[in-house]
Amino acid sequence: MIDFTSASISFDMLYPEISLLVAAFVILLISFSRQLGRAAGVIAMVGIIVSMLLALGEWGHQTSGFFGMVTCDNFGAAFKVIFNGIAALALLISIRYFHEKKIARPEFYALLLISTVGMMVMANTTDLIVMFVGLEIMSVPLYVMAGFARRSLESNEAGIKYFLMGAFASGFLLLGIAFIFGASGTTDLRRIVADFSFIVSNYPLYMYSGVGLVLIGFGFKVGAVPFHSWIPDVYQGAPTPVTAFFSVGPKAAGFAVMMRIFLYGFDQMQVLSMLFWILSVLTMTVGNVFALRQENVKRMLAYSSISHAGYIMVALAVGGKASISAAMFYLIGYALFNTGAFAIITMLEIRQGSKAMISEIAGMAKVHPYLSAALALFMFSLAGFPPTVGFFGKFYIFSAAVKAGFIWLAVIGVMNSFISVYYYLRVIKAAYLDSPEGNFLPVKLSPSLMLVVVIAALGTLGLGFFPETVIEITQRALFAFL
C-alpha cells in the first residue's frame, strides 16, 4: 500500500507553474468575448512576471516532494526564470505581428503559457516519467502554435510536420524509458545513480538500449543531427514569433533535461562522451554548411540553430561542473541575441508581401540606422565576435573542453564558428552595402518589438562586458545538481 504520509505533497514547490496555469485558464475563460479577449496579453504577462518572482523565491531552498518526483533546486529555479524570460520576449514579439497578420486570438497566449509550464516541469524533476509528462505538456501547444496561421498553407504544413516528428520523438523516448525501467525497476535517476554498477552488470542490453532511445528522443527535440530535418521547414512555415519561441524555449528545456539525464543519471556510462563528441561535430558542421546557401533569413537561422545545438552539445561530451555552467551561460546568451534577431525579422516580415528573404534587407541601414546596428550586433553575437555574450558563451564552452582534454573538439568548434561568420556577415552586408530593388519599404516600429530589441541588445552587450556575474549564478545553480 502506498504510504501517502511520506509523500511530502506540498504545492509550494509548484507555485510558479500554478501561476502560469491560472493565467492560461483565465485567458481561455475570457476568450469567447472579443472585448475581454483584448486583455489576454496583459494577463499572460502578469502571469509570467508572478511566476518569475516565485521561481526566484525558490533559489537556495532545495526540497523534493510528491514521492520524490518533483525536485526543487537551484538548477530548476534558474531554468524556470530563463523559460519565463523567453516566454515574455516571445509574447512581446507576437502582439504586433498577430494583429497585422489578422490572426490575433487570445488562445495563443494560453498556449504559450501552458507550453512554458511543460518546460518548467521538465527541468524540475529527476524522474524520467515526469520529464516525459513535461515534454508532452510543452510539445502539444507547440504543434498548435506552429499551425496558428490556419489560412496559411506553410503554417499548416509546419504544424503537421512538427506534430509527426514530435510523435516519433515521444515514441522513442517512451520506449527508452520503458527499457530503463525494465533494467533498473525505477524511473528515478537518483536510484539509478545509486545502483548503476549493479544494473549495468546484470542488464546491460536493456540499459544501453534504453539510454540510446532516450537520446534519440531528445535528439529530435533539440535538433541534433541526424534528427534535424524538421527544423528548417517548421521554422520557415510557422509564424515568426512562434519560430522565435521554438528557437530558444524548447531547445533550452531539452538541454536542461539532457544535462539532468546524461551528466547526472548516466554520468558513469563512458561511451556517452564519445557519442556526444560525434553528435556535436556532426550537428555544428551540418548546420553551418547548410546555412551557407540559404536565401531566406528564417531558414538560415533555422540551420544556425542546429549549429548552436552542436556547440552546446560540446558540454555534454565534456561533462563536469565547468561545462554545465558554460552551457547554461550559453543558453541565456543565445536566448537573448537570437530572440533579438527574430524581433527584427518580425518587423521586416510585417511589411506587405515580405517573405523574410535576405535580399529584402538591402538598404535597411539608410532608412533604419539604429535597427540595422542592432541587427548587426545580434549577427556578430551569433557568430561569436567579442565583446558580445556570444563570444564569451563559446569561449567558456571551448575552454572547458580544452581543460578536459577535448582539444580536437574545441578546434572543430572554433573552425565551425569561422564558417558561420560568412552567412551572418551576408545579412550585415545586405543591410549596409547592398542597394535595394526600388525603394526600401520602411518598417513600422512597434513599442513592444522595440522593447524586445532594446532588452536583447542590452543583454547581448551587458553580459559580454560583465559575464562574471551570470557565470557565478550558473555555478551556484549546480551546487545541488551534482
Coordinates of C-alpha atoms in Angstrom, one line a residue:
M1 CA 0.0 0.0 0.0
I2 CA 1.2 3.5 -0.8
D3 CA 2.3 5.5 2.2
F4 CA 0.8 8.9 1.5
T5 CA 2.1 10.3 4.8
S6 CA 5.6 10.2 3.4
A7 CA 4.7 11.8 0.0
S8 CA 5.6 15.3 1.1
I9 CA 2.9 16.8 -1.1
S10 CA 3.5 20.5 -0.9
F11 CA 2.1 22.7 -3.6
D12 CA 4.6 25.4 -2.6
M13 CA 7.0 23.8 -5.0
L14 CA 4.6 24.3 -7.8
Y15 CA 3.5 27.9 -7.3
P16 CA 5.4 29.2 -10.4
E17 CA 3.8 26.6 -12.6
I18 CA 0.4 27.1 -11.0
S19 CA 0.5 30.9 -11.5
L20 CA 1.1 30.3 -15.3
L21 CA -1.8 27.8 -15.4
V22 CA -4.1 30.1 -13.6
A23 CA -3.3 32.9 -16.1
A24 CA -3.8 30.5 -19.0
F25 CA -7.2 29.3 -17.8
V26 CA -8.4 32.9 -17.2
I27 CA -7.4 33.7 -20.8
L28 CA -9.3 30.7 -22.1
L29 CA -12.4 31.7 -20.0
I30 CA -12.5 35.2 -21.4
S31 CA -11.5 34.2 -25.0
F32 CA -15.2 34.0 -26.0
S33 CA -15.5 37.7 -25.6
R34 CA -13.8 40.0 -28.1
Q35 CA -13.8 42.8 -25.6
L36 CA -12.3 40.8 -22.8
G37 CA -10.0 38.9 -25.1
R38 CA -8.0 42.0 -25.7
A39 CA -6.7 41.8 -22.2
A40 CA -5.2 38.3 -22.8
G41 CA -1.7 39.6 -23.5
V42 CA -1.7 41.7 -20.3
I43 CA -3.0 38.7 -18.2
A44 CA -0.3 36.5 -19.8
M45 CA 2.4 39.0 -18.9
V46 CA 1.2 39.3 -15.4
G47 CA 1.2 35.5 -15.0
I48 CA 4.8 35.3 -16.4
I49 CA 6.0 38.1 -14.0
V50 CA 4.4 36.4 -11.0
S51 CA 5.8 33.1 -12.0
M52 CA 9.3 34.5 -12.4
L53 CA 9.2 36.2 -9.0
L54 CA 8.0 32.9 -7.4
A55 CA 10.8 31.0 -9.1
L56 CA 13.3 33.5 -7.8
G57 CA 12.0 32.8 -4.3
E58 CA 12.8 29.1 -4.8
W59 CA 16.5 29.9 -5.1
G60 CA 18.5 28.4 -2.3
H61 CA 15.6 26.3 -1.0
Q62 CA 16.3 22.8 -2.1
T63 CA 13.4 20.4 -1.5
S64 CA 11.6 17.5 -3.1
G65 CA 8.1 16.0 -2.8
F66 CA 5.3 14.1 -4.5
F67 CA 7.2 10.8 -3.7
G68 CA 10.5 12.4 -5.0
M69 CA 9.0 13.1 -8.4
V70 CA 9.3 16.9 -8.1
T71 CA 12.7 18.3 -7.2
C72 CA 13.2 21.9 -6.4
D73 CA 16.9 23.0 -6.6
N74 CA 18.9 26.0 -7.9
F75 CA 19.3 24.3 -11.3
G76 CA 15.5 24.0 -11.7
A77 CA 14.9 27.5 -10.3
A78 CA 17.4 29.1 -12.7
F79 CA 15.8 27.4 -15.7
K80 CA 12.3 28.5 -14.6
V81 CA 13.5 32.1 -14.7
I82 CA 15.0 31.5 -18.1
F83 CA 11.8 29.9 -19.5
N84 CA 9.7 32.8 -18.2
G85 CA 12.1 35.3 -19.7
I86 CA 11.9 33.6 -23.1
A87 CA 8.1 33.5 -22.9
A88 CA 7.9 37.2 -22.0
L89 CA 10.0 38.1 -25.0
A90 CA 8.0 35.8 -27.3
L91 CA 4.8 37.4 -26.1
L92 CA 6.1 40.9 -26.7
I93 CA 7.2 39.9 -30.3
S94 CA 3.8 38.4 -31.0
I95 CA 1.4 41.3 -30.2
R96 CA 2.0 43.4 -33.3
Y97 CA 2.7 40.5 -35.6
F98 CA -0.6 38.7 -35.0
H99 CA -2.5 41.9 -35.2
E100 CA -1.0 42.9 -38.6
K101 CA -1.5 39.3 -40.0
K102 CA -5.1 39.3 -38.7
I103 CA -4.6 36.1 -36.8
A104 CA -4.7 37.6 -33.3
R105 CA -6.6 35.3 -31.0
P106 CA -6.3 35.1 -27.1
E107 CA -5.8 31.4 -27.2
F108 CA -2.3 31.9 -28.4
Y109 CA -1.2 33.4 -25.1
A110 CA -2.8 30.5 -23.2
L111 CA -0.8 28.0 -25.4
L112 CA 2.4 29.9 -24.8
L113 CA 1.9 29.8 -21.0
I114 CA 1.0 26.1 -21.0
S115 CA 4.0 25.2 -23.1
T116 CA 6.2 27.1 -20.7
V117 CA 4.7 25.1 -17.8
G118 CA 5.8 22.0 -19.6
M119 CA 9.4 23.3 -19.8
M120 CA 9.4 24.1 -16.1
V121 CA 8.1 20.6 -15.3
M122 CA 10.9 19.0 -17.4
A123 CA 13.6 21.0 -15.6
N124 CA 12.3 20.5 -12.1
T125 CA 12.4 16.7 -11.7
T126 CA 14.8 13.8 -11.6
D127 CA 12.1 11.3 -12.6
L128 CA 12.0 10.1 -16.2
I129 CA 8.2 9.7 -16.3
V130 CA 7.7 13.3 -15.1
M131 CA 10.2 14.5 -17.7
F132 CA 8.1 12.7 -20.3
V133 CA 4.9 14.3 -19.0
G134 CA 6.5 17.7 -19.0
L135 CA 7.7 17.1 -22.6
E136 CA 4.2 16.4 -23.7
I137 CA 2.8 19.4 -21.9
M138 CA 5.4 21.5 -23.7
S139 CA 5.0 19.9 -27.1
V140 CA 1.3 19.7 -27.7
P141 CA 0.7 23.5 -27.5
L142 CA 3.8 24.0 -29.8
Y143 CA 2.1 21.8 -32.5
V144 CA -0.9 24.1 -32.4
M145 CA 1.2 27.3 -32.3
A146 CA 3.2 26.2 -35.4
G147 CA 0.0 26.0 -37.4
F148 CA -1.6 29.0 -35.8
A149 CA -1.9 30.9 -39.1
R150 CA -4.6 28.4 -40.1
R151 CA -5.2 30.0 -43.6
S152 CA -1.5 29.7 -44.5
L153 CA -0.5 26.5 -46.2
E154 CA 3.1 26.9 -45.0
S155 CA 1.9 27.3 -41.4
N156 CA -0.3 24.2 -41.7
E157 CA 2.5 22.2 -43.2
A158 CA 4.8 23.3 -40.3
G159 CA 2.2 22.2 -37.7
I160 CA 1.7 18.8 -39.3
K161 CA 5.5 18.2 -39.8
Y162 CA 6.2 19.3 -36.2
F163 CA 3.5 17.1 -34.9
L164 CA 4.6 14.0 -36.8
M165 CA 8.3 14.4 -35.8
G166 CA 7.3 15.1 -32.2
A167 CA 5.1 12.0 -32.1
F168 CA 8.1 9.9 -33.4
A169 CA 10.4 11.5 -30.8
S170 CA 7.9 10.8 -28.0
G171 CA 7.6 7.2 -29.1
F172 CA 11.4 6.7 -29.0
L173 CA 11.6 8.4 -25.6
L174 CA 8.8 6.4 -24.0
L175 CA 10.2 3.1 -25.3
G176 CA 13.6 4.1 -23.9
I177 CA 12.2 4.9 -20.5
A178 CA 10.4 1.5 -20.6
F179 CA 13.7 -0.3 -21.3
I180 CA 15.4 1.6 -18.4
F181 CA 12.6 0.8 -16.1
G182 CA 12.9 -2.9 -17.1
A183 CA 16.6 -2.9 -16.3
S184 CA 16.5 -0.9 -13.1
G185 CA 13.0 -1.2 -11.7
T186 CA 12.7 2.6 -11.3
T187 CA 12.5 5.8 -13.3
D188 CA 14.1 7.9 -10.5
L189 CA 17.6 9.0 -11.7
R190 CA 18.8 9.2 -8.1
R191 CA 18.1 5.5 -7.5
I192 CA 19.6 4.6 -10.9
V193 CA 22.8 6.5 -9.9
A194 CA 23.0 4.6 -6.6
D195 CA 22.6 1.2 -8.2
F196 CA 24.2 1.9 -11.5
S197 CA 27.0 -0.7 -11.4
F198 CA 24.6 -3.5 -10.4
I199 CA 22.1 -2.5 -13.1
V200 CA 24.7 -2.3 -15.9
S201 CA 26.4 -5.6 -14.9
N202 CA 23.1 -7.5 -14.8
Y203 CA 21.0 -5.9 -17.6
P204 CA 23.5 -4.2 -19.9
L205 CA 21.4 -4.7 -23.1
Y206 CA 18.2 -3.2 -21.7
M207 CA 20.1 -0.3 -20.1
Y208 CA 22.2 0.7 -23.1
S209 CA 19.2 0.3 -25.4
G210 CA 17.0 2.4 -23.2
V211 CA 19.6 5.2 -22.9
G212 CA 20.1 5.1 -26.7
L213 CA 16.4 5.5 -27.3
V214 CA 16.1 8.3 -24.8
L215 CA 19.0 10.1 -26.6
I216 CA 17.2 9.7 -29.9
G217 CA 14.0 11.2 -28.4
F218 CA 15.8 14.3 -27.1
G219 CA 17.9 14.5 -30.2
F220 CA 14.7 15.3 -32.1
K221 CA 13.7 17.9 -29.6
V222 CA 17.0 19.9 -29.7
G223 CA 17.5 19.4 -33.4
A224 CA 20.7 17.3 -33.3
V225 CA 21.9 15.7 -36.5
P226 CA 20.6 13.3 -37.9
F227 CA 17.3 14.2 -36.2
H228 CA 17.2 17.8 -37.5
S229 CA 15.3 17.5 -40.8
W230 CA 12.1 19.0 -39.5
I231 CA 13.7 22.3 -38.3
P232 CA 14.1 24.3 -41.5
D233 CA 10.5 23.7 -42.8
V234 CA 8.9 24.3 -39.4
Y235 CA 10.9 27.4 -38.7
Q236 CA 10.1 28.9 -42.1
G237 CA 6.4 27.9 -42.1
A238 CA 5.4 28.8 -38.5
P239 CA 4.5 32.5 -37.6
T240 CA 7.8 34.3 -36.9
P241 CA 7.1 34.9 -33.1
V242 CA 6.4 31.2 -32.8
T243 CA 9.7 30.5 -34.6
A244 CA 11.4 32.8 -32.1
F245 CA 10.0 30.8 -29.3
F246 CA 10.8 27.5 -30.9
S247 CA 14.4 28.5 -31.5
V248 CA 15.2 29.1 -27.8
G249 CA 12.5 27.7 -25.4
P250 CA 12.2 24.0 -26.3
K251 CA 15.9 24.0 -27.0
A252 CA 16.8 25.3 -23.5
A253 CA 14.3 22.8 -22.0
G254 CA 15.7 19.9 -24.0
F255 CA 19.3 20.7 -22.9
A256 CA 18.3 21.2 -19.3
V257 CA 16.8 17.7 -19.3
M258 CA 19.7 16.2 -21.2
M259 CA 22.1 17.6 -18.6
R260 CA 20.0 16.1 -15.8
I261 CA 19.8 12.7 -17.5
F262 CA 23.2 12.2 -19.2
L263 CA 25.5 14.2 -16.9
Y264 CA 23.8 13.2 -13.7
G265 CA 21.8 10.0 -14.2
F266 CA 24.1 8.2 -16.6
D267 CA 27.4 10.0 -15.9
Q268 CA 29.1 6.7 -15.3
M269 CA 28.4 5.5 -18.9
Q270 CA 31.7 6.4 -20.5
V271 CA 30.6 5.6 -24.1
L272 CA 28.2 8.6 -24.0
S273 CA 31.1 11.0 -24.0
M274 CA 32.3 9.7 -27.4
L275 CA 28.8 9.6 -28.7
F276 CA 28.2 13.2 -27.8
W277 CA 31.6 14.1 -29.3
I278 CA 30.5 12.7 -32.7
L279 CA 27.0 14.1 -32.5
S280 CA 28.4 17.6 -31.6
V281 CA 30.8 17.6 -34.6
L282 CA 28.1 16.4 -37.0
T283 CA 25.5 18.9 -35.7
M284 CA 27.6 22.0 -35.7
T285 CA 29.1 21.1 -39.1
V286 CA 25.9 20.2 -40.9
G287 CA 24.1 23.2 -39.5
N288 CA 26.8 25.6 -40.6
V289 CA 27.4 24.1 -44.1
F290 CA 23.7 24.1 -45.0
A291 CA 23.2 27.6 -43.6
L292 CA 25.7 28.9 -46.2
R293 CA 23.4 28.5 -49.1
Q294 CA 20.1 29.9 -47.6
E295 CA 18.4 33.0 -49.0
N296 CA 15.6 33.1 -46.5
V297 CA 16.6 34.6 -43.2
K298 CA 14.3 32.3 -41.1
R299 CA 15.6 29.3 -42.9
M300 CA 19.2 30.5 -42.4
L301 CA 18.5 31.0 -38.6
A302 CA 17.0 27.5 -38.5
Y303 CA 20.2 25.9 -39.7
S304 CA 22.1 28.3 -37.5
S305 CA 20.1 27.0 -34.5
I306 CA 21.2 23.5 -35.5
S307 CA 24.8 24.5 -35.4
H308 CA 24.3 26.2 -32.0
A309 CA 22.8 23.0 -30.7
G310 CA 26.1 21.4 -31.7
Y311 CA 28.1 24.0 -29.7
I312 CA 26.1 23.3 -26.6
M313 CA 26.4 19.6 -27.1
V314 CA 30.2 20.0 -26.6
A315 CA 29.3 20.4 -22.9
L316 CA 27.5 17.1 -22.9
A317 CA 30.6 15.4 -24.4
V318 CA 32.9 17.0 -21.8
G319 CA 30.8 16.8 -18.7
G320 CA 31.7 18.3 -15.3
K321 CA 30.7 21.5 -13.5
A322 CA 32.6 23.9 -15.7
S323 CA 31.0 22.7 -18.9
I324 CA 27.4 22.6 -17.5
S325 CA 27.9 26.1 -16.2
A326 CA 29.2 27.2 -19.6
A327 CA 26.2 25.6 -21.3
M328 CA 23.8 27.4 -19.1
F329 CA 25.6 30.7 -19.8
Y330 CA 25.5 30.0 -23.5
L331 CA 21.7 29.2 -23.4
I332 CA 21.0 32.5 -21.6
G333 CA 23.0 34.5 -24.1
Y334 CA 21.6 32.6 -27.1
A335 CA 18.0 33.3 -25.8
L336 CA 18.8 37.0 -25.8
F337 CA 20.6 37.6 -29.1
N338 CA 18.6 35.0 -31.1
T339 CA 15.3 36.4 -29.9
G340 CA 16.5 39.9 -30.7
A341 CA 17.3 38.9 -34.3
F342 CA 13.9 37.3 -34.7
A343 CA 12.3 40.5 -33.3
I344 CA 13.9 42.5 -36.2
I345 CA 12.9 39.8 -38.7
T346 CA 9.4 40.0 -37.4
M347 CA 9.3 43.8 -38.0
L348 CA 10.6 43.2 -41.6
E349 CA 8.1 40.5 -42.2
I350 CA 5.1 42.6 -41.1
R351 CA 5.6 44.6 -44.2
Q352 CA 3.2 43.8 -47.1
G353 CA 4.4 41.0 -49.3
S354 CA 7.5 40.2 -47.3
K355 CA 8.9 36.6 -47.3
A356 CA 11.8 37.3 -44.9
M357 CA 14.4 37.0 -47.7
I358 CA 18.0 38.3 -47.2
S359 CA 17.6 40.5 -50.3
E360 CA 14.7 42.3 -48.6
I361 CA 17.2 43.7 -46.0
A362 CA 19.2 45.6 -48.7
G363 CA 19.4 49.3 -48.0
M364 CA 18.0 49.0 -44.5
A365 CA 20.8 50.9 -42.9
K366 CA 20.0 54.1 -44.7
V367 CA 16.4 54.1 -43.6
H368 CA 16.7 52.5 -40.1
P369 CA 20.3 53.0 -38.9
Y370 CA 19.7 52.1 -35.2
L371 CA 17.7 49.0 -36.1
S372 CA 20.4 47.9 -38.6
A373 CA 23.1 48.4 -35.8
A374 CA 21.0 46.2 -33.5
L375 CA 20.7 43.6 -36.2
A376 CA 24.5 43.7 -36.8
L377 CA 25.1 43.3 -33.1
F378 CA 22.9 40.2 -33.0
M379 CA 24.6 38.7 -36.0
F380 CA 28.1 39.4 -34.5
S381 CA 27.0 37.7 -31.3
L382 CA 25.6 34.7 -33.2
A383 CA 29.0 34.5 -35.0
G384 CA 30.8 34.8 -31.7
F385 CA 32.6 38.1 -32.1
P386 CA 33.9 39.9 -29.0
P387 CA 32.8 41.7 -26.8
T388 CA 29.3 40.2 -27.2
V389 CA 27.9 37.5 -25.0
G390 CA 28.1 35.1 -28.0
F391 CA 31.8 35.3 -27.8
F392 CA 32.0 34.5 -24.1
G393 CA 29.5 31.7 -24.4
K394 CA 31.7 29.9 -27.0
F395 CA 34.8 30.8 -25.1
Y396 CA 33.6 29.2 -21.8
I397 CA 32.4 26.1 -23.6
F398 CA 35.5 25.6 -25.7
S399 CA 37.9 26.4 -22.8
A400 CA 36.1 23.8 -20.6
A401 CA 36.6 21.3 -23.5
V402 CA 40.3 22.1 -23.7
K403 CA 40.8 21.8 -19.9
A404 CA 39.2 18.4 -20.0
G405 CA 41.4 17.2 -22.8
F406 CA 38.9 17.5 -25.7
I407 CA 41.3 19.7 -27.7
W408 CA 40.2 18.5 -31.2
L409 CA 36.6 19.0 -30.3
A410 CA 37.3 22.6 -29.4
V411 CA 39.4 23.1 -32.6
I412 CA 36.5 21.8 -34.7
G413 CA 34.1 24.0 -32.8
V414 CA 36.3 27.1 -33.5
M415 CA 36.6 26.2 -37.2
N416 CA 32.8 25.9 -37.4
S417 CA 32.5 29.4 -35.9
F418 CA 34.7 30.7 -38.6
I419 CA 32.4 29.1 -41.2
S420 CA 29.4 30.7 -39.7
V421 CA 30.9 34.1 -40.0
Y422 CA 30.2 34.0 -43.7
Y423 CA 26.4 33.7 -43.6
Y424 CA 26.0 36.1 -40.6
L425 CA 28.0 38.7 -42.4
R426 CA 25.8 38.3 -45.5
V427 CA 22.9 39.8 -43.5
I428 CA 25.1 42.7 -42.3
K429 CA 26.4 43.3 -45.9
A430 CA 22.8 43.3 -47.2
A431 CA 21.8 45.9 -44.7
Y432 CA 24.8 48.3 -45.1
L433 CA 26.3 47.7 -48.6
D434 CA 23.6 46.3 -50.9
S435 CA 21.2 48.5 -52.8
P436 CA 17.5 47.6 -52.8
E437 CA 15.5 46.9 -55.9
G438 CA 13.5 50.1 -55.8
N439 CA 13.0 52.0 -52.6
F440 CA 13.4 50.2 -49.2
L441 CA 9.9 49.8 -47.7
P442 CA 10.2 51.3 -44.2
V443 CA 9.4 49.2 -41.2
K444 CA 6.6 50.1 -38.8
L445 CA 8.3 50.4 -35.4
S446 CA 6.2 48.8 -32.7
P447 CA 6.8 49.7 -29.0
S448 CA 6.6 46.0 -27.9
L449 CA 9.0 44.9 -30.6
M450 CA 11.4 47.8 -29.9
L451 CA 11.4 46.9 -26.2
V452 CA 12.5 43.3 -27.1
V453 CA 15.2 44.7 -29.3
V454 CA 16.5 47.0 -26.6
I455 CA 16.4 44.3 -23.9
A456 CA 18.2 41.8 -26.2
A457 CA 20.8 44.4 -27.3
L458 CA 21.5 45.5 -23.7
G459 CA 21.7 41.8 -22.6
T460 CA 24.0 40.9 -25.5
L461 CA 26.4 43.7 -24.7
G462 CA 25.9 43.8 -21.0
L463 CA 26.7 40.1 -20.5
G464 CA 29.5 40.5 -22.9
F465 CA 31.2 43.2 -20.8
F466 CA 30.3 41.7 -17.5
P467 CA 29.9 37.9 -17.8
E468 CA 31.3 37.0 -14.4
T469 CA 28.0 37.7 -12.5
V470 CA 26.0 35.3 -14.7
I471 CA 28.8 32.7 -14.6
E472 CA 28.8 32.8 -10.8
I473 CA 25.0 32.3 -10.8
T474 CA 25.2 29.3 -13.2
Q475 CA 27.9 27.8 -11.0
R476 CA 25.8 28.2 -7.9
A477 CA 22.9 26.6 -9.8
L478 CA 24.9 23.4 -9.9
F479 CA 25.5 23.1 -6.2
A480 CA 22.6 20.7 -5.7
F481 CA 22.6 19.3 -9.2
L482 CA 25.9 17.4 -9.0

